[in-house]
Amino acid sequence: MDNPTDIPQDIRLVVLDMAGTTVADGGLVERAFEAAATELGVEPGSPGHAEHLAYVRATMGESKISVFRHLFGDEDRARRANGAFEKAYGELVDAGLIAEVPGARETIERLTAGGRTVVLTTGFARVTQDAILTALGWRDLVPLTLCPADAGGRGRPYPDMVLEAFLRTKAAEDVRQVAVAGDTSYDVLSGVRAGAGLVAGVRTGAHTDAEFTAAGATRVLDSVADLPALLAGDR
């Protein structure tokens, strides 16, 4: 995993996760989940609540509506939970409780200045993704941002958002010219399934080195800020 000769030399497209990778949200996902669980009658402190929270933690990076479909079964209950989650998360964002991961904006700007195209992806709904981008002043930072609905409705661990970025930007001629980086095993798995040439787990968020490796990561980085040096062969 640490052999620099394994790094593809012609990465043209970089697909980056948001929360936990480029965006530090301080555990807001779990706080918003509290609101969703309460909406569906799952009381904090109950055994059911603990089980649900454990599943939310294990599936960080997955499309949130998919998580709620698993937890609550039928589509109506899942959509109610997802609506409550997105509303609560959006209110926390509006309250100024998010920030960029240190060096994230500079990283994106360095990658872009080096001739690479950067796309930001998320497991949140579009309304929440836009709220995050607005709060950080990132609306014009990259040419394309994607949520699961933009890729036919399937989020991670499916490869759809990575492949959608590949198709829409036309920045690369081959999927092996794509790099994917994220803080969860689902980010990694989506990159592996898409055939990306570089798939990096990032230690600033939800999952561990062991989880990244099990999912097929080709690199593990302390921070997304390490990515430009890695692609330049300096790391």
Coordinates of C-alpha atoms in Angstrom, one line a residue:
M1 CA 0.0 0.0 0.0
D2 CA 2.9 2.4 0.6
N3 CA 4.9 1.8 -2.6
P4 CA 5.0 5.1 -4.5
T5 CA 5.6 3.3 -7.8
D6 CA 2.1 2.0 -7.6
I7 CA 0.6 5.6 -7.9
P8 CA -1.0 6.2 -11.3
Q9 CA 1.0 8.9 -13.1
D10 CA -1.9 10.4 -15.1
I11 CA -4.8 11.1 -12.7
R12 CA -7.1 13.6 -14.4
L13 CA -10.2 13.4 -12.2
V14 CA -10.4 13.5 -8.4
V15 CA -13.6 12.6 -6.7
L16 CA -13.7 13.7 -3.1
D17 CA -16.2 13.0 -0.4
M18 CA -17.5 15.9 1.7
A19 CA -18.4 15.2 5.4
G20 CA -15.5 13.8 7.2
T21 CA -13.1 14.2 4.2
T22 CA -13.2 17.8 3.1
V23 CA -15.8 19.0 5.6
A24 CA -15.5 18.7 9.4
D25 CA -19.0 18.5 10.9
G26 CA -18.1 17.5 14.5
G27 CA -20.5 14.5 14.7
L28 CA -23.5 16.3 13.3
V29 CA -24.7 13.2 11.5
E30 CA -25.4 11.5 14.9
R31 CA -27.1 14.6 16.2
A32 CA -29.3 14.8 13.2
F33 CA -30.1 11.1 13.6
E34 CA -31.5 11.8 17.0
A35 CA -34.1 14.0 15.4
A36 CA -34.9 11.3 12.8
A37 CA -35.2 8.6 15.4
T38 CA -37.5 10.7 17.6
E39 CA -39.7 11.4 14.6
L40 CA -40.2 7.7 14.2
G41 CA -40.8 7.0 17.9
V42 CA -37.4 5.6 18.7
E43 CA -36.5 7.1 22.0
P44 CA -33.0 8.1 23.0
G45 CA -31.6 5.6 25.6
S46 CA -33.8 2.7 24.4
P47 CA -32.2 -0.6 23.1
G48 CA -33.6 0.1 19.6
H49 CA -32.0 3.5 19.6
A50 CA -28.6 2.1 20.4
E51 CA -28.9 -0.5 17.7
H52 CA -29.9 2.1 15.1
L53 CA -27.1 4.4 16.1
A54 CA -24.6 1.6 15.8
Y55 CA -25.9 0.9 12.2
V56 CA -25.6 4.6 11.3
R57 CA -22.0 4.7 12.5
A58 CA -21.2 1.5 10.6
T59 CA -22.7 2.8 7.3
M60 CA -21.2 6.3 7.3
G61 CA -20.8 7.3 3.7
E62 CA -23.9 5.5 2.5
S63 CA -26.9 7.3 1.0
K64 CA -28.9 8.4 4.0
I65 CA -32.3 7.3 2.5
S66 CA -30.8 3.9 2.0
V67 CA -29.8 3.8 5.7
F68 CA -33.3 4.7 6.8
R69 CA -34.9 2.1 4.5
H70 CA -32.8 -0.5 6.2
L71 CA -33.6 0.8 9.7
F72 CA -37.4 1.5 9.3
G73 CA -38.5 -1.0 6.7
D74 CA -41.2 0.6 4.6
E75 CA -40.7 3.5 2.2
D76 CA -43.0 5.9 4.0
R77 CA -41.3 5.6 7.3
A78 CA -37.9 5.8 5.7
R79 CA -38.8 9.0 3.9
R80 CA -40.2 10.6 7.1
A81 CA -37.0 9.7 8.9
N82 CA -34.9 11.0 6.1
G83 CA -36.8 14.3 5.9
A84 CA -36.4 14.8 9.7
F85 CA -32.7 14.0 9.4
E86 CA -32.1 16.4 6.5
K87 CA -34.0 19.2 8.2
A88 CA -32.1 18.8 11.5
Y89 CA -28.7 18.6 9.7
G90 CA -29.5 21.6 7.7
E91 CA -30.4 23.6 10.8
L92 CA -27.1 22.6 12.4
V93 CA -25.2 23.7 9.2
D94 CA -27.1 27.0 9.3
A95 CA -26.1 27.5 12.9
G96 CA -22.4 27.5 11.7
L97 CA -21.4 24.2 13.2
I98 CA -19.4 23.0 10.2
A99 CA -16.0 24.0 8.8
E100 CA -13.6 22.8 6.2
V101 CA -11.1 20.1 7.1
P102 CA -7.8 22.0 7.6
G103 CA -6.3 22.5 4.2
A104 CA -9.2 21.1 2.2
R105 CA -9.9 24.2 0.1
E106 CA -6.2 24.7 -0.6
T107 CA -6.0 21.1 -1.6
I108 CA -8.8 21.4 -4.1
E109 CA -7.3 24.6 -5.5
R110 CA -3.9 23.0 -5.9
L111 CA -5.4 20.0 -7.7
T112 CA -7.3 22.3 -10.0
A113 CA -4.3 24.5 -10.6
G114 CA -2.4 21.3 -11.6
G115 CA -4.9 20.7 -14.4
R116 CA -7.0 18.1 -12.6
T117 CA -10.8 18.3 -12.3
V118 CA -12.3 17.9 -8.8
V119 CA -15.8 16.7 -8.1
L120 CA -17.4 16.7 -4.6
T121 CA -19.8 13.9 -3.6
T122 CA -22.0 13.2 -0.7
G123 CA -24.5 10.7 0.7
F124 CA -26.8 13.6 1.7
A125 CA -29.7 15.0 -0.3
R126 CA -29.1 17.9 -2.7
V127 CA -30.7 20.4 -0.4
T128 CA -28.3 19.5 2.4
Q129 CA -25.3 19.4 0.1
D130 CA -26.1 22.9 -1.2
A131 CA -26.5 24.2 2.4
I132 CA -23.0 22.9 3.2
L133 CA -21.5 24.4 0.1
T134 CA -23.1 27.7 0.8
A135 CA -22.0 27.8 4.4
L136 CA -18.4 27.2 3.4
G137 CA -18.5 29.5 0.4
W138 CA -17.7 26.6 -1.9
R139 CA -20.6 27.0 -4.4
D140 CA -18.1 27.9 -7.2
L141 CA -15.1 26.0 -5.9
V142 CA -15.5 23.0 -8.2
P143 CA -17.3 22.5 -11.6
L144 CA -19.5 19.6 -10.4
T145 CA -21.0 18.4 -7.1
L146 CA -23.0 15.1 -6.9
C147 CA -25.5 13.5 -4.5
P148 CA -27.1 10.1 -4.9
A149 CA -30.1 11.5 -6.8
D150 CA -27.8 12.9 -9.4
A151 CA -26.6 9.4 -10.2
G152 CA -29.9 7.6 -10.5
G153 CA -30.6 7.4 -6.8
R154 CA -27.9 4.9 -5.8
G155 CA -25.3 6.3 -3.5
R156 CA -22.3 4.6 -2.0
P157 CA -21.1 1.8 -1.8
Y158 CA -22.3 1.6 -5.4
P159 CA -19.9 3.2 -8.0
D160 CA -22.6 5.3 -9.6
M161 CA -21.4 8.8 -8.4
V162 CA -17.8 8.2 -9.3
L163 CA -18.9 7.0 -12.8
E164 CA -21.3 9.9 -13.1
A165 CA -18.4 12.3 -12.4
F166 CA -16.4 10.4 -15.0
L167 CA -19.1 10.7 -17.6
R168 CA -20.2 14.2 -17.0
T169 CA -16.9 15.9 -16.7
K170 CA -15.2 14.0 -19.5
A171 CA -11.9 14.9 -17.7
A172 CA -10.5 11.4 -18.1
E173 CA -10.3 8.9 -20.9
D174 CA -10.0 5.9 -18.7
V175 CA -11.4 5.1 -15.2
R176 CA -7.8 4.4 -14.2
Q177 CA -7.2 8.1 -14.5
V178 CA -9.6 8.7 -11.6
A179 CA -8.7 9.1 -8.0
V180 CA -11.3 8.7 -5.2
A181 CA -10.7 9.7 -1.6
G182 CA -13.0 9.5 1.4
D183 CA -13.2 8.8 5.2
T184 CA -15.4 5.7 5.1
S185 CA -15.1 2.2 3.8
Y186 CA -18.1 2.9 1.6
D187 CA -16.2 5.7 -0.1
V188 CA -13.4 3.3 -0.7
L189 CA -15.6 0.5 -2.0
S190 CA -17.4 2.9 -4.4
G191 CA -14.0 3.8 -5.9
V192 CA -12.8 0.2 -6.1
R193 CA -16.1 -0.8 -7.8
A194 CA -15.7 2.1 -10.3
G195 CA -12.2 0.9 -11.3
A196 CA -10.5 4.1 -10.1
G197 CA -6.7 4.0 -10.4
L198 CA -6.2 5.5 -6.9
V199 CA -8.5 4.9 -4.0
A200 CA -7.5 6.5 -0.7
G201 CA -9.0 6.2 2.7
V202 CA -8.7 9.3 4.8
R203 CA -8.2 9.2 8.6
T204 CA -10.1 12.4 9.4
G205 CA -13.5 10.8 9.7
A206 CA -15.5 7.7 10.5
H207 CA -13.5 4.6 9.7
T208 CA -10.2 2.9 10.5
D209 CA -7.2 1.8 8.5
A210 CA -8.3 -1.8 8.9
E211 CA -11.7 -1.0 7.4
F212 CA -10.1 0.9 4.5
T213 CA -7.8 -2.0 3.7
A214 CA -10.7 -4.5 3.9
A215 CA -12.6 -2.4 1.4
G216 CA -9.7 -2.3 -1.0
A217 CA -8.0 1.1 -0.5
T218 CA -4.7 1.5 -2.4
R219 CA -3.6 4.2 0.0
V220 CA -4.5 5.5 3.5
L221 CA -3.8 9.2 4.2
D222 CA -3.8 11.3 7.4
S223 CA -5.7 14.0 5.6
V224 CA -7.0 15.0 2.2
A225 CA -4.4 17.7 2.4
D226 CA -1.8 14.9 1.7
L227 CA -3.3 14.1 -1.7
P228 CA -1.5 16.7 -3.9
A229 CA 1.9 15.6 -2.7
L230 CA 0.9 11.9 -3.2
L231 CA -0.2 12.6 -6.8
A232 CA 3.0 14.6 -7.4
G233 CA 5.0 11.5 -6.3
D234 CA 6.4 13.4 -3.3
R235 CA 4.9 11.1 -0.7

